[in-house]
Amino acid sequence: MDIDWILTHLGEERARYFNAVAPPVIQTSIFCFDSVAQMRELEQDEYAQHCYTRGNNPTVEILRKKIAALEGAEDCLMFSSGAAAISAAVVASVSGGDHIVCVNKPYSWTHKLLASLLPRFGVRTAFVDGTDVANIEAALEPATKLIVLESPNSLTFELQDLAAVAQLTKTRGIRTLCDNSYSSPLNQSPIALGIDLVAHSATKYINGHSDVVAGALCGPQTILRDVFRGPFMTFGAAPSPHDAWLILRGLRTLRLRVERSGASALKIAQWLAAHPKVERVWYPHLPSHPQHALALKQMRAPGGLLSFAPRCSDTSAIEKLCDSLRRFLLSVSWGGYESLACPTAAFFPPATPVPADEKPHSAPPHLIRLSIGLEDPDVLIADLEQALARI
Ligand SMILES: Cc1ncc(COP(=O)(O)O)c(C=O)c1O
């Protein structure tokens, strides 16, 4: 994969727009035709032509080409959020009476779709511990049409062996979907490992500047055309041309940003793991992670997101620590240029006691997730040090 070519040149037809180096924002909702005959012809294939921006738009199209190439996919559809990309992929893959297998602890709105929304339409989902592929295999039924993976997930970073799951589905005609947001297209290539569809919250590393919400779905054209004719056009969650342009600008530095935040996150994870006030660190690229060997096998480099839990008896210590941070903003989401801290304590009542044992389906109340941005990692470590000193 020639990443530099993809990020800088692929999909850009500069001679068509005055040799401008930066592509134009084609800010239009509709495209017009020279004749009724041309109109009839183009209407036949909105997937590949320009007719209406809810379907396709030239600025969005440049982005589609780049993300497809980065993922090693035949094509890509862009959405106005990662949640829309995942929902469209799922809805296009199942009908009433079908069954889905999904890993435990997927992104919260993926869970909501599978656990609350789809059962209303007769689609059941089994949630399983995906750290062992045998659990996924054991959950398969004749009605299973889709396996939903997220490797690793974005809070406690459990992995799935993507090649092994893909192998399971080969003879059974089951589709696989993997949320690859954590790794970005640069650090993991699920399609090369045999996965059918890859989804991204492009809000994260792909855009990288905390100013756009968007999603991507990559895979073979046969499936994506089906997604396009179904949920994509009916739900209408297309990105605006301006957002697509901002993401194109964000992409120029994808490689630098992903390398920098991954290297800094590894350094910070190692420092936290050695700190006497830290009970636990969750990070696939630490040897203490139970699936470290798998992380090294299927991920190219460390990611920029990690979690840790300080030693404490209740979450009041977490509030004190997080309120003392000066270089981390307290916020949800991740993958931007700025460092963020997201404590699970914010989703529990004040002073929630820390349980003695971890619950398999949820994160502990004293977990703090850190999204490592582009700042000097030593500055971030100094900030964590002074905040840990207060508890
Ligand atoms: C792992 C993961 N997948 C999907 C999403 C949904 O993406 P979006 O917020 O762009 O809809 C998120 C959002 O936080 C996420 O963390």
mmCIF file of C-alpha atoms and ligand atoms in Angstrom:
data_model
loop_
_atom_site.group_PDB
_atom_site.id
_atom_site.type_symbol
_atom_site.label_atom_id
_atom_site.label_comp_id
_atom_site.label_asym_id
_atom_site.label_seq_id
_atom_site.Cartn_x
_atom_site.Cartn_y
_atom_site.Cartn_z
ATOM 1 C CA MET A 1 0.000 0.000 0.000
ATOM 2 C CA ASP A 2 1.546 3.305 -1.109
ATOM 3 C CA ILE A 3 0.030 5.371 1.700
ATOM 4 C CA ASP A 4 1.682 8.618 0.660
ATOM 5 C CA TRP A 5 0.321 8.345 -2.897
ATOM 6 C CA ILE A 6 -3.165 7.599 -1.609
ATOM 7 C CA LEU A 7 -3.197 10.474 0.884
ATOM 8 C CA THR A 8 -1.681 13.019 -1.484
ATOM 9 C CA HIS A 9 -2.801 12.143 -5.013
ATOM 10 C CA LEU A 10 -5.199 9.231 -5.462
ATOM 11 C CA GLY A 11 -8.659 10.237 -6.715
ATOM 12 C CA GLU A 12 -7.639 13.843 -7.407
ATOM 13 C CA GLU A 13 -8.139 14.998 -10.990
ATOM 14 C CA ARG A 14 -6.518 18.411 -10.756
ATOM 15 C CA ALA A 15 -6.674 19.174 -14.477
ATOM 16 C CA ARG A 16 -10.496 19.114 -14.182
ATOM 17 C CA TYR A 17 -10.461 21.991 -11.707
ATOM 18 C CA PHE A 18 -7.897 24.559 -12.939
ATOM 19 C CA ASN A 19 -4.904 22.541 -11.607
ATOM 20 C CA ALA A 20 -5.850 23.643 -8.127
ATOM 21 C CA VAL A 21 -3.779 21.620 -5.655
ATOM 22 C CA ALA A 22 -6.624 21.381 -3.155
ATOM 23 C CA PRO A 23 -9.849 19.890 -4.530
ATOM 24 C CA PRO A 24 -12.979 22.034 -4.738
ATOM 25 C CA VAL A 25 -15.958 21.717 -2.431
ATOM 26 C CA ILE A 26 -18.707 20.882 -4.917
ATOM 27 C CA GLN A 27 -21.369 22.469 -2.740
ATOM 28 C CA THR A 28 -24.458 21.467 -4.649
ATOM 29 C CA SER A 29 -27.447 19.316 -3.830
ATOM 30 C CA ILE A 30 -28.272 18.471 -7.455
ATOM 31 C CA PHE A 31 -26.622 17.969 -10.836
ATOM 32 C CA CYS A 32 -28.315 18.799 -14.143
ATOM 33 C CA PHE A 33 -28.453 16.999 -17.478
ATOM 34 C CA ASP A 34 -28.086 17.940 -21.157
ATOM 35 C CA SER A 35 -31.068 15.902 -22.290
ATOM 36 C CA VAL A 36 -33.855 13.645 -21.106
ATOM 37 C CA ALA A 37 -31.951 10.711 -22.580
ATOM 38 C CA GLN A 38 -28.874 11.537 -20.495
ATOM 39 C CA MET A 39 -31.054 12.040 -17.441
ATOM 40 C CA ARG A 40 -32.636 8.594 -17.956
ATOM 41 C CA GLU A 41 -29.226 6.975 -18.377
ATOM 42 C CA LEU A 42 -27.624 8.563 -15.290
ATOM 43 C CA GLU A 43 -30.636 7.888 -13.075
ATOM 44 C CA GLN A 44 -30.040 4.170 -13.702
ATOM 45 C CA ASP A 45 -26.808 4.207 -11.733
ATOM 46 C CA GLU A 46 -26.764 6.830 -9.010
ATOM 47 C CA TYR A 47 -24.088 4.826 -7.167
ATOM 48 C CA ALA A 48 -21.441 5.777 -9.703
ATOM 49 C CA GLN A 49 -22.900 8.943 -11.303
ATOM 50 C CA HIS A 50 -23.684 12.439 -10.101
ATOM 51 C CA CYS A 51 -27.379 13.116 -9.788
ATOM 52 C CA TYR A 52 -28.227 14.077 -6.204
ATOM 53 C CA THR A 53 -25.804 14.690 -3.318
ATOM 54 C CA ARG A 54 -27.670 12.318 -0.961
ATOM 55 C CA GLY A 55 -26.309 9.618 -3.286
ATOM 56 C CA ASN A 56 -23.008 10.802 -4.723
ATOM 57 C CA ASN A 57 -20.978 14.000 -4.935
ATOM 58 C CA PRO A 58 -17.566 14.600 -6.563
ATOM 59 C CA THR A 59 -15.904 15.917 -3.374
ATOM 60 C CA VAL A 60 -17.230 12.958 -1.376
ATOM 61 C CA GLU A 61 -16.132 10.659 -4.200
ATOM 62 C CA ILE A 62 -12.464 11.638 -3.814
ATOM 63 C CA LEU A 63 -12.722 10.660 -0.168
ATOM 64 C CA ARG A 64 -14.443 7.358 -1.007
ATOM 65 C CA LYS A 65 -11.568 6.429 -3.332
ATOM 66 C CA LYS A 66 -8.880 7.260 -0.783
ATOM 67 C CA ILE A 67 -10.478 5.390 2.125
ATOM 68 C CA ALA A 68 -11.239 2.343 -0.038
ATOM 69 C CA ALA A 69 -7.585 2.258 -1.131
ATOM 70 C CA LEU A 70 -6.321 2.666 2.442
ATOM 71 C CA GLU A 71 -8.512 -0.258 3.572
ATOM 72 C CA GLY A 72 -7.551 -2.410 0.566
ATOM 73 C CA ALA A 73 -11.255 -2.495 -0.341
ATOM 74 C CA GLU A 74 -12.933 -2.428 -3.734
ATOM 75 C CA ASP A 75 -15.045 0.567 -2.723
ATOM 76 C CA CYS A 76 -16.215 2.747 0.143
ATOM 77 C CA LEU A 77 -19.411 4.600 1.040
ATOM 78 C CA MET A 78 -19.196 7.704 3.218
ATOM 79 C CA PHE A 79 -21.858 8.484 5.851
ATOM 80 C CA SER A 80 -22.673 11.408 8.095
ATOM 81 C CA SER A 81 -21.587 9.359 11.150
ATOM 82 C CA GLY A 82 -19.853 6.134 12.085
ATOM 83 C CA ALA A 83 -23.078 4.964 13.727
ATOM 84 C CA ALA A 84 -24.894 5.439 10.391
ATOM 85 C CA ALA A 85 -22.228 3.399 8.554
ATOM 86 C CA ILE A 86 -22.526 0.517 11.028
ATOM 87 C CA SER A 87 -26.347 0.636 11.070
ATOM 88 C CA ALA A 88 -26.536 0.639 7.267
ATOM 89 C CA ALA A 89 -24.156 -2.330 7.018
ATOM 90 C CA VAL A 90 -26.177 -4.301 9.553
ATOM 91 C CA VAL A 91 -29.621 -3.427 8.169
ATOM 92 C CA ALA A 92 -28.525 -4.333 4.625
ATOM 93 C CA SER A 93 -27.302 -7.726 5.828
ATOM 94 C CA VAL A 94 -30.319 -9.109 7.706
ATOM 95 C CA SER A 95 -34.096 -9.634 7.432
ATOM 96 C CA GLY A 96 -36.775 -10.556 9.958
ATOM 97 C CA GLY A 97 -36.045 -14.015 11.417
ATOM 98 C CA ASP A 98 -32.271 -13.718 10.941
ATOM 99 C CA HIS A 99 -29.689 -13.981 13.696
ATOM 100 C CA ILE A 100 -26.506 -11.980 14.388
ATOM 101 C CA VAL A 101 -23.494 -12.818 16.533
ATOM 102 C CA CYS A 102 -21.736 -9.803 18.025
ATOM 103 C CA VAL A 103 -18.799 -9.498 20.393
ATOM 104 C CA ASN A 104 -19.354 -8.302 23.957
ATOM 105 C CA LYS A 105 -18.951 -4.602 24.695
ATOM 106 C CA PRO A 106 -19.232 -3.157 21.188
ATOM 107 C CA TYR A 107 -19.594 0.625 20.806
ATOM 108 C CA SER A 108 -22.674 1.646 22.828
ATOM 109 C CA TRP A 109 -24.900 2.616 19.868
ATOM 110 C CA THR A 110 -23.942 -0.553 17.976
ATOM 111 C CA HIS A 111 -25.148 -2.401 21.066
ATOM 112 C CA LYS A 112 -28.353 -0.361 21.105
ATOM 113 C CA LEU A 113 -29.059 -1.175 17.446
ATOM 114 C CA LEU A 114 -28.558 -4.900 17.964
ATOM 115 C CA ALA A 115 -30.015 -5.301 21.447
ATOM 116 C CA SER A 116 -32.999 -2.891 21.335
ATOM 117 C CA LEU A 117 -33.862 -1.752 17.831
ATOM 118 C CA LEU A 118 -33.513 -4.827 15.624
ATOM 119 C CA PRO A 119 -35.446 -7.213 17.920
ATOM 120 C CA ARG A 120 -38.523 -5.076 17.110
ATOM 121 C CA PHE A 121 -38.122 -6.262 13.526
ATOM 122 C CA GLY A 122 -37.545 -9.914 14.396
ATOM 123 C CA VAL A 123 -33.730 -9.915 14.245
ATOM 124 C CA ARG A 124 -32.009 -11.545 17.235
ATOM 125 C CA THR A 125 -28.397 -11.008 18.373
ATOM 126 C CA ALA A 126 -26.212 -13.203 20.584
ATOM 127 C CA PHE A 127 -23.429 -11.283 22.367
ATOM 128 C CA VAL A 128 -20.365 -13.433 23.049
ATOM 129 C CA ASP A 129 -16.847 -13.126 24.418
ATOM 130 C CA GLY A 130 -14.966 -12.770 21.138
ATOM 131 C CA THR A 131 -11.505 -13.197 22.667
ATOM 132 C CA ASP A 132 -11.929 -16.914 21.911
ATOM 133 C CA VAL A 133 -13.144 -17.729 18.402
ATOM 134 C CA ALA A 134 -14.708 -20.940 19.775
ATOM 135 C CA ASN A 135 -17.330 -18.788 21.549
ATOM 136 C CA ILE A 136 -18.267 -17.182 18.236
ATOM 137 C CA GLU A 137 -18.486 -20.573 16.538
ATOM 138 C CA ALA A 138 -20.613 -21.987 19.360
ATOM 139 C CA ALA A 139 -23.104 -19.116 19.003
ATOM 140 C CA LEU A 140 -23.703 -19.665 15.258
ATOM 141 C CA GLU A 141 -27.140 -20.889 14.236
ATOM 142 C CA PRO A 142 -28.540 -21.853 10.821
ATOM 143 C CA ALA A 143 -30.245 -18.400 10.855
ATOM 144 C CA THR A 144 -26.984 -16.491 11.536
ATOM 145 C CA LYS A 145 -26.347 -14.049 8.674
ATOM 146 C CA LEU A 146 -23.840 -11.643 10.192
ATOM 147 C CA ILE A 147 -20.959 -11.520 12.681
ATOM 148 C CA VAL A 148 -20.238 -8.064 14.115
ATOM 149 C CA LEU A 149 -16.683 -7.525 15.336
ATOM 150 C CA GLU A 150 -14.843 -4.630 16.932
ATOM 151 C CA SER A 151 -11.177 -5.385 17.318
ATOM 152 C CA PRO A 152 -10.114 -3.958 19.613
ATOM 153 C CA ASN A 153 -13.083 -2.252 21.247
ATOM 154 C CA SER A 154 -12.574 1.314 22.352
ATOM 155 C CA LEU A 155 -12.755 1.048 26.147
ATOM 156 C CA THR A 156 -11.188 -2.181 27.417
ATOM 157 C CA PHE A 157 -9.550 -3.270 24.136
ATOM 158 C CA GLU A 158 -10.531 -6.935 23.775
ATOM 159 C CA LEU A 159 -9.428 -8.326 20.388
ATOM 160 C CA GLN A 160 -10.764 -10.964 18.032
ATOM 161 C CA ASP A 161 -8.597 -13.148 15.830
ATOM 162 C CA LEU A 162 -9.915 -11.685 12.562
ATOM 163 C CA ALA A 163 -8.401 -14.315 10.242
ATOM 164 C CA ALA A 164 -9.822 -17.132 12.388
ATOM 165 C CA VAL A 165 -13.319 -15.582 12.422
ATOM 166 C CA ALA A 166 -13.177 -15.063 8.638
ATOM 167 C CA GLN A 167 -12.184 -18.721 8.241
ATOM 168 C CA LEU A 168 -15.261 -19.783 10.239
ATOM 169 C CA THR A 169 -17.639 -18.024 7.872
ATOM 170 C CA LYS A 170 -16.128 -19.150 4.558
ATOM 171 C CA THR A 171 -18.212 -22.304 4.090
ATOM 172 C CA ARG A 172 -21.253 -21.057 5.979
ATOM 173 C CA GLY A 173 -22.193 -18.017 3.874
ATOM 174 C CA ILE A 174 -22.133 -15.668 6.869
ATOM 175 C CA ARG A 175 -21.116 -12.026 6.357
ATOM 176 C CA THR A 176 -18.537 -10.384 8.660
ATOM 177 C CA LEU A 177 -18.380 -6.707 9.646
ATOM 178 C CA CYS A 178 -15.492 -5.242 11.642
ATOM 179 C CA ASP A 179 -15.409 -1.815 13.288
ATOM 180 C CA ASN A 180 -11.804 -0.790 12.626
ATOM 181 C CA SER A 181 -11.998 2.709 14.131
ATOM 182 C CA TYR A 182 -9.400 2.036 16.845
ATOM 183 C CA SER A 183 -6.642 1.087 14.429
ATOM 184 C CA SER A 184 -7.518 3.482 11.597
ATOM 185 C CA PRO A 185 -6.966 2.023 8.109
ATOM 186 C CA LEU A 186 -3.220 2.349 8.681
ATOM 187 C CA ASN A 187 -2.689 0.000 11.628
ATOM 188 C CA GLN A 188 -4.948 -2.934 10.745
ATOM 189 C CA SER A 189 -6.394 -4.325 7.480
ATOM 190 C CA PRO A 190 -9.361 -6.606 8.263
ATOM 191 C CA ILE A 191 -10.218 -7.131 4.570
ATOM 192 C CA ALA A 192 -6.753 -8.598 3.919
ATOM 193 C CA LEU A 193 -7.494 -11.020 6.781
ATOM 194 C CA GLY A 194 -10.731 -12.180 5.087
ATOM 195 C CA ILE A 195 -13.342 -9.874 6.694
ATOM 196 C CA ASP A 196 -16.116 -8.736 4.297
ATOM 197 C CA LEU A 197 -16.992 -5.229 5.511
ATOM 198 C CA VAL A 198 -15.026 -2.645 7.487
ATOM 199 C CA ALA A 199 -16.665 0.300 9.241
ATOM 200 C CA HIS A 200 -15.046 3.429 10.625
ATOM 201 C CA SER A 201 -16.081 6.295 12.752
ATOM 202 C CA ALA A 202 -14.288 8.791 10.477
ATOM 203 C CA THR A 203 -14.936 11.257 13.293
ATOM 204 C CA LYS A 204 -11.840 9.701 14.908
ATOM 205 C CA TYR A 205 -8.399 9.381 13.257
ATOM 206 C CA ILE A 206 -9.582 9.667 9.642
ATOM 207 C CA ASN A 207 -10.675 13.273 10.171
ATOM 208 C CA GLY A 208 -8.576 13.779 13.278
ATOM 209 C CA HIS A 209 -9.467 17.381 14.100
ATOM 210 C CA SER A 210 -12.586 17.053 16.282
ATOM 211 C CA ASP A 211 -14.610 19.191 13.906
ATOM 212 C CA VAL A 212 -16.535 16.655 11.780
ATOM 213 C CA VAL A 213 -18.786 13.670 12.543
ATOM 214 C CA ALA A 214 -18.632 11.098 9.729
ATOM 215 C CA GLY A 215 -18.437 7.403 8.938
ATOM 216 C CA ALA A 216 -17.094 5.051 6.286
ATOM 217 C CA LEU A 217 -18.063 1.575 5.130
ATOM 218 C CA CYS A 218 -15.601 -0.361 2.966
ATOM 219 C CA GLY A 219 -16.024 -3.627 1.114
ATOM 220 C CA PRO A 220 -16.832 -5.283 -2.219
ATOM 221 C CA GLN A 221 -18.971 -3.310 -4.686
ATOM 222 C CA THR A 222 -21.605 -6.059 -4.824
ATOM 223 C CA ILE A 223 -22.374 -5.558 -1.123
ATOM 224 C CA LEU A 224 -21.922 -1.774 -1.147
ATOM 225 C CA ARG A 225 -24.296 -1.332 -4.097
ATOM 226 C CA ASP A 226 -26.850 -3.262 -2.080
ATOM 227 C CA VAL A 227 -26.209 -1.016 0.957
ATOM 228 C CA PHE A 228 -26.511 2.020 -1.339
ATOM 229 C CA ARG A 229 -29.865 0.972 -2.849
ATOM 230 C CA GLY A 230 -31.170 0.065 0.618
ATOM 231 C CA PRO A 231 -30.359 1.883 3.873
ATOM 232 C CA PHE A 232 -27.919 4.421 2.414
ATOM 233 C CA MET A 233 -30.444 6.107 0.130
ATOM 234 C CA THR A 234 -33.485 5.532 2.338
ATOM 235 C CA PHE A 235 -31.984 6.692 5.663
ATOM 236 C CA GLY A 236 -30.178 9.511 3.868
ATOM 237 C CA ALA A 237 -27.192 9.769 6.183
ATOM 238 C CA ALA A 238 -24.791 11.162 3.552
ATOM 239 C CA PRO A 239 -21.980 13.549 4.550
ATOM 240 C CA SER A 240 -22.065 17.144 3.296
ATOM 241 C CA PRO A 241 -19.499 18.068 0.598
ATOM 242 C CA HIS A 242 -17.951 20.550 3.012
ATOM 243 C CA ASP A 243 -17.463 17.887 5.688
ATOM 244 C CA ALA A 244 -15.955 15.596 3.046
ATOM 245 C CA TRP A 245 -13.512 18.358 2.139
ATOM 246 C CA LEU A 246 -12.534 18.856 5.776
ATOM 247 C CA ILE A 247 -11.918 15.110 6.090
ATOM 248 C CA LEU A 248 -9.767 15.195 2.919
ATOM 249 C CA ARG A 249 -7.709 17.915 4.561
ATOM 250 C CA GLY A 250 -7.489 15.880 7.761
ATOM 251 C CA LEU A 251 -6.339 12.844 5.779
ATOM 252 C CA ARG A 252 -3.230 14.638 4.488
ATOM 253 C CA THR A 253 -1.640 14.180 7.915
ATOM 254 C CA LEU A 254 -3.217 10.825 8.828
ATOM 255 C CA ARG A 255 0.070 8.992 8.772
ATOM 256 C CA LEU A 256 1.906 11.541 10.918
ATOM 257 C CA ARG A 257 -0.947 11.776 13.421
ATOM 258 C CA VAL A 258 -1.500 8.026 13.790
ATOM 259 C CA GLU A 259 2.231 7.341 14.188
ATOM 260 C CA ARG A 260 2.683 10.141 16.711
ATOM 261 C CA SER A 261 -0.303 9.383 18.923
ATOM 262 C CA GLY A 262 0.415 5.631 18.859
ATOM 263 C CA ALA A 263 4.050 6.086 19.869
ATOM 264 C CA SER A 264 3.081 8.551 22.622
ATOM 265 C CA ALA A 265 0.274 6.274 23.886
ATOM 266 C CA LEU A 266 2.706 3.358 24.184
ATOM 267 C CA LYS A 267 5.122 5.511 26.207
ATOM 268 C CA ILE A 268 2.309 6.748 28.477
ATOM 269 C CA ALA A 269 0.873 3.231 28.904
ATOM 270 C CA GLN A 270 4.311 1.950 29.951
ATOM 271 C CA TRP A 271 4.708 4.831 32.414
ATOM 272 C CA LEU A 272 1.242 4.296 33.914
ATOM 273 C CA ALA A 273 1.834 0.526 34.231
ATOM 274 C CA ALA A 274 4.893 1.225 36.390
ATOM 275 C CA HIS A 275 3.168 3.832 38.589
ATOM 276 C CA PRO A 276 2.482 2.707 42.193
ATOM 277 C CA LYS A 277 -0.924 4.419 42.283
ATOM 278 C CA VAL A 278 -2.151 2.656 39.148
ATOM 279 C CA GLU A 279 -4.053 -0.606 39.613
ATOM 280 C CA ARG A 280 -4.395 -1.577 35.955
ATOM 281 C CA VAL A 281 -3.709 -0.422 32.397
ATOM 282 C CA TRP A 282 -5.663 -1.669 29.375
ATOM 283 C CA TYR A 283 -3.567 -1.415 26.200
ATOM 284 C CA PRO A 284 -3.055 -4.103 23.512
ATOM 285 C CA HIS A 285 0.604 -3.203 22.963
ATOM 286 C CA LEU A 286 1.638 -3.780 26.587
ATOM 287 C CA PRO A 287 2.945 -7.315 27.242
ATOM 288 C CA SER A 288 0.516 -7.477 30.212
ATOM 289 C CA HIS A 289 -2.473 -7.387 27.820
ATOM 290 C CA PRO A 290 -3.909 -10.939 27.674
ATOM 291 C CA GLN A 291 -3.983 -10.808 23.850
ATOM 292 C CA HIS A 292 -0.681 -9.015 23.310
ATOM 293 C CA ALA A 293 0.594 -11.722 20.922
ATOM 294 C CA LEU A 294 -2.536 -11.394 18.767
ATOM 295 C CA ALA A 295 -2.173 -7.599 18.755
ATOM 296 C CA LEU A 296 1.378 -7.968 17.430
ATOM 297 C CA LYS A 297 0.179 -10.482 14.837
ATOM 298 C CA GLN A 298 -2.740 -8.566 13.319
ATOM 299 C CA MET A 299 -2.062 -4.890 14.120
ATOM 300 C CA ARG A 300 0.808 -3.038 12.475
ATOM 301 C CA ALA A 301 1.463 -0.534 15.255
ATOM 302 C CA PRO A 302 0.150 0.653 18.635
ATOM 303 C CA GLY A 303 -2.991 2.812 18.750
ATOM 304 C CA GLY A 304 -3.457 6.185 20.432
ATOM 305 C CA LEU A 305 -6.181 5.132 22.890
ATOM 306 C CA LEU A 306 -5.654 3.451 26.273
ATOM 307 C CA SER A 307 -7.429 3.068 29.597
ATOM 308 C CA PHE A 308 -6.189 2.872 33.163
ATOM 309 C CA ALA A 309 -7.649 2.524 36.648
ATOM 310 C CA PRO A 310 -5.995 4.151 39.670
ATOM 311 C CA ARG A 311 -6.043 2.320 43.014
ATOM 312 C CA CYS A 312 -9.041 3.775 44.846
ATOM 313 C CA SER A 313 -12.051 2.621 46.828
ATOM 314 C CA ASP A 314 -14.659 4.837 45.172
ATOM 315 C CA THR A 315 -15.012 7.226 42.248
ATOM 316 C CA SER A 316 -14.543 10.447 44.241
ATOM 317 C CA ALA A 317 -10.774 9.941 43.738
ATOM 318 C CA ILE A 318 -11.379 9.692 39.986
ATOM 319 C CA GLU A 319 -13.237 13.013 39.994
ATOM 320 C CA LYS A 320 -10.384 14.661 41.912
ATOM 321 C CA LEU A 321 -7.792 13.257 39.510
ATOM 322 C CA CYS A 322 -9.662 14.177 36.350
ATOM 323 C CA ASP A 323 -10.619 17.647 37.576
ATOM 324 C CA SER A 324 -6.873 18.284 38.186
ATOM 325 C CA LEU A 325 -5.803 17.494 34.618
ATOM 326 C CA ARG A 326 -4.586 20.530 32.702
ATOM 327 C CA ARG A 327 -3.386 19.052 29.406
ATOM 328 C CA PHE A 328 -6.270 16.608 28.877
ATOM 329 C CA LEU A 329 -9.741 17.896 28.049
ATOM 330 C CA LEU A 330 -12.598 15.980 29.676
ATOM 331 C CA SER A 331 -14.659 14.752 26.761
ATOM 332 C CA VAL A 332 -16.186 11.831 24.890
ATOM 333 C CA SER A 333 -14.935 10.587 21.497
ATOM 334 C CA TRP A 334 -11.249 10.283 20.572
ATOM 335 C CA GLY A 335 -8.771 10.303 17.704
ATOM 336 C CA GLY A 336 -8.275 14.079 17.425
ATOM 337 C CA TYR A 337 -5.127 16.217 17.643
ATOM 338 C CA GLU A 338 -5.851 17.026 21.283
ATOM 339 C CA SER A 339 -5.545 14.732 24.300
ATOM 340 C CA LEU A 340 -8.754 13.741 26.076
ATOM 341 C CA ALA A 341 -9.684 11.979 29.289
ATOM 342 C CA CYS A 342 -13.026 10.174 29.582
ATOM 343 C CA PRO A 343 -13.737 8.700 33.043
ATOM 344 C CA THR A 344 -16.482 6.040 33.274
ATOM 345 C CA ALA A 345 -17.233 7.669 36.669
ATOM 346 C CA ALA A 346 -19.139 10.339 34.706
ATOM 347 C CA PHE A 347 -21.733 7.664 33.883
ATOM 348 C CA PHE A 348 -22.125 6.514 37.534
ATOM 349 C CA PRO A 349 -23.516 8.375 40.581
ATOM 350 C CA PRO A 350 -20.922 10.330 42.642
ATOM 351 C CA ALA A 351 -18.717 8.251 44.991
ATOM 352 C CA THR A 352 -19.695 4.900 43.435
ATOM 353 C CA PRO A 353 -17.743 2.150 45.242
ATOM 354 C CA VAL A 354 -15.202 0.231 43.156
ATOM 355 C CA PRO A 355 -16.319 -3.428 43.049
ATOM 356 C CA ALA A 356 -13.834 -6.131 44.034
ATOM 357 C CA ASP A 357 -14.381 -8.106 40.810
ATOM 358 C CA GLU A 358 -14.621 -6.955 37.225
ATOM 359 C CA LYS A 359 -18.034 -7.453 35.563
ATOM 360 C CA PRO A 360 -17.622 -9.185 32.176
ATOM 361 C CA HIS A 361 -20.089 -6.981 30.245
ATOM 362 C CA SER A 362 -19.214 -3.499 31.476
ATOM 363 C CA ALA A 363 -16.232 -1.318 32.260
ATOM 364 C CA PRO A 364 -15.382 -0.640 35.941
ATOM 365 C CA PRO A 365 -16.465 2.726 37.408
ATOM 366 C CA HIS A 366 -12.878 3.817 38.097
ATOM 367 C CA LEU A 367 -11.609 3.407 34.523
ATOM 368 C CA ILE A 368 -10.226 6.494 32.785
ATOM 369 C CA ARG A 369 -9.838 6.369 29.018
ATOM 370 C CA LEU A 370 -7.128 8.547 27.507
ATOM 371 C CA SER A 371 -7.058 9.605 23.876
ATOM 372 C CA ILE A 372 -3.498 10.677 23.229
ATOM 373 C CA GLY A 373 -3.142 13.639 20.911
ATOM 374 C CA LEU A 374 -0.153 15.228 19.245
ATOM 375 C CA GLU A 375 1.349 16.971 22.279
ATOM 376 C CA ASP A 376 4.790 16.066 23.678
ATOM 377 C CA PRO A 377 4.210 12.792 25.603
ATOM 378 C CA ASP A 378 6.475 14.011 28.436
ATOM 379 C CA VAL A 379 4.184 17.003 28.975
ATOM 380 C CA LEU A 380 1.208 14.634 29.165
ATOM 381 C CA ILE A 381 3.068 12.351 31.602
ATOM 382 C CA ALA A 382 3.913 15.341 33.835
ATOM 383 C CA ASP A 383 0.241 16.301 33.847
ATOM 384 C CA LEU A 384 -0.839 12.760 34.803
ATOM 385 C CA GLU A 385 1.872 12.703 37.502
ATOM 386 C CA GLN A 386 0.617 15.887 39.181
ATOM 387 C CA ALA A 387 -3.006 14.681 38.960
ATOM 388 C CA LEU A 388 -2.157 11.244 40.409
ATOM 389 C CA ALA A 389 -0.272 13.004 43.250
ATOM 390 C CA ARG A 390 -3.589 14.532 44.382
ATOM 391 C CA ILE A 391 -5.232 11.214 45.189
HETATM 392 C C1 LIG B 1 -15.536 2.260 18.244
HETATM 393 C C2 LIG B 1 -16.560 3.218 17.737
HETATM 394 N N1 LIG B 1 -17.287 2.859 16.684
HETATM 395 C C3 LIG B 1 -18.246 3.684 16.185
HETATM 396 C C4 LIG B 1 -18.493 4.904 16.759
HETATM 397 C C5 LIG B 1 -19.597 5.771 16.190
HETATM 398 O O1 LIG B 1 -19.045 6.778 15.425
HETATM 399 P P1 LIG B 1 -19.737 8.233 15.260
HETATM 400 O O2 LIG B 1 -19.670 8.907 16.589
HETATM 401 O O3 LIG B 1 -18.900 8.860 14.198
HETATM 402 O O4 LIG B 1 -21.143 8.001 14.841
HETATM 403 C C6 LIG B 1 -17.736 5.330 17.846
HETATM 404 C C7 LIG B 1 -17.968 6.662 18.445
HETATM 405 O O5 LIG B 1 -17.452 7.013 19.481
HETATM 406 C C8 LIG B 1 -16.756 4.452 18.366
HETATM 407 O O6 LIG B 1 -16.005 4.783 19.420
#
